[in-house]
């Protein structure tokens, strides 16, 4: 379990990671370090809620966590969409900007030495990435295109024995949007390179073989 002080920071942070799934994410990331070398990487940090669980896991496992987000919000975070939070719009640009909230979350939690903030478009970062990952968490854009690109460009970087965690996987369309299931989870399973080792809510944990 994440230490009690960090856990309070995670629960106080804004975002979309339920408590039980955050705890499962922590356990999966600490365990991942027993099975593969390399850093951890998160795609989609928003205000840093999941990042605190993963940063705590990275500290416990003596790894670095790269947290990738352009901090401009996903399609579903924009004005008029279901997951929009109006106070996160920068009045100067009229655009979503979660970077300041994210920085506060990480600094307040004391994780600035463990979490490396990568501000950029996920596919652009992925195309220049070459370090095998012990743990990859995908929770970025949930449309078909961003989900497909995150699958295609990031999952090849999971080390053999490494772990792939996917958030918001809803096999039943009545429970939520489909792309994390259809465009990330199913292709990973069907590739034969990943086997499922854990399920908590919409969080799926897969191991690379
Ligand atoms: N993991 C977070 C929630 C992430 S929400 C939590 O626990 O609360 C999804 C995030 O993905 C948003 O912050 C959005 O800015 C980011 N995102 C969406 N598409 C992206 C892209 N193409 N490149 C980088 N980040 C992206
Ligand atoms: Mg999510």
mmCIF file of N, CA and C and ligand atoms in Angstrom, residues 15-18 21 44 50 137-140 142 166-170 202, ligand 2:
data_model
loop_
_atom_site.group_PDB
_atom_site.id
_atom_site.type_symbol
_atom_site.label_atom_id
_atom_site.label_comp_id
_atom_site.label_asym_id
_atom_site.label_seq_id
_atom_site.Cartn_x
_atom_site.Cartn_y
_atom_site.Cartn_z
ATOM 1 N N UNK A 15 -8.820 14.723 -10.457
ATOM 2 C CA UNK A 15 -8.614 13.760 -11.527
ATOM 3 C C UNK A 15 -9.641 12.658 -11.523
ATOM 4 N N UNK A 16 -9.294 11.580 -12.210
ATOM 5 C CA UNK A 16 -10.284 10.564 -12.561
ATOM 6 C C UNK A 16 -9.875 9.164 -12.132
ATOM 7 N N UNK A 17 -9.028 9.079 -11.093
ATOM 8 C CA UNK A 17 -8.584 7.756 -10.657
ATOM 9 C C UNK A 17 -9.291 7.378 -9.358
ATOM 10 N N UNK A 18 -10.219 6.393 -9.419
ATOM 11 C CA UNK A 18 -10.894 5.956 -8.191
ATOM 12 C C UNK A 18 -9.889 5.360 -7.203
ATOM 13 N N UNK A 21 -8.782 1.677 -7.610
ATOM 14 C CA UNK A 21 -7.988 1.464 -8.820
ATOM 15 C C UNK A 21 -6.592 2.083 -8.657
ATOM 16 N N UNK A 44 -0.900 10.484 -19.871
ATOM 17 C CA UNK A 44 -2.155 11.092 -19.385
ATOM 18 C C UNK A 44 -2.118 11.286 -17.880
ATOM 19 N N UNK A 50 -3.332 10.077 -10.541
ATOM 20 C CA UNK A 50 -2.715 8.752 -10.716
ATOM 21 C C UNK A 50 -1.197 8.840 -10.561
ATOM 22 N N UNK A 137 1.713 2.919 -18.191
ATOM 23 C CA UNK A 137 0.307 3.163 -17.849
ATOM 24 C C UNK A 137 -0.294 4.067 -18.918
ATOM 25 N N UNK A 138 -1.336 3.582 -19.602
ATOM 26 C CA UNK A 138 -1.976 4.389 -20.651
ATOM 27 C C UNK A 138 -3.336 4.883 -20.168
ATOM 28 N N UNK A 139 -3.427 6.217 -20.048
ATOM 29 C CA UNK A 139 -4.666 6.876 -19.622
ATOM 30 C C UNK A 139 -4.760 8.248 -20.293
ATOM 31 N N UNK A 140 -4.423 8.288 -21.583
ATOM 32 C CA UNK A 140 -4.409 9.550 -22.328
ATOM 33 C C UNK A 140 -5.749 9.812 -22.993
ATOM 34 N N UNK A 142 -9.037 9.350 -25.038
ATOM 35 C CA UNK A 142 -9.873 8.153 -25.128
ATOM 36 C C UNK A 142 -10.671 8.058 -26.419
ATOM 37 N N UNK A 166 -3.789 -0.362 -18.378
ATOM 38 C CA UNK A 166 -4.693 0.433 -19.228
ATOM 39 C C UNK A 166 -5.889 0.857 -18.385
ATOM 40 N N UNK A 167 -6.208 2.153 -18.440
ATOM 41 C CA UNK A 167 -7.339 2.630 -17.655
ATOM 42 C C UNK A 167 -8.579 2.836 -18.528
ATOM 43 N N UNK A 168 -9.742 2.811 -17.899
ATOM 44 C CA UNK A 168 -11.030 3.065 -18.571
ATOM 45 C C UNK A 168 -11.345 2.031 -19.640
ATOM 46 N N UNK A 169 -11.078 0.783 -19.315
ATOM 47 C CA UNK A 169 -11.399 -0.341 -20.201
ATOM 48 C C UNK A 169 -12.815 -0.809 -19.864
ATOM 49 N N UNK A 170 -13.724 -0.603 -20.818
ATOM 50 C CA UNK A 170 -15.137 -0.955 -20.596
ATOM 51 C C UNK A 170 -15.623 -1.892 -21.694
ATOM 52 N N UNK A 202 -12.124 -0.504 -13.927
ATOM 53 C CA UNK A 202 -11.802 -0.374 -15.351
ATOM 54 C C UNK A 202 -10.301 -0.453 -15.612
HETATM 55 MG MG1 LIG B 2 -8.754 7.308 -16.714
#
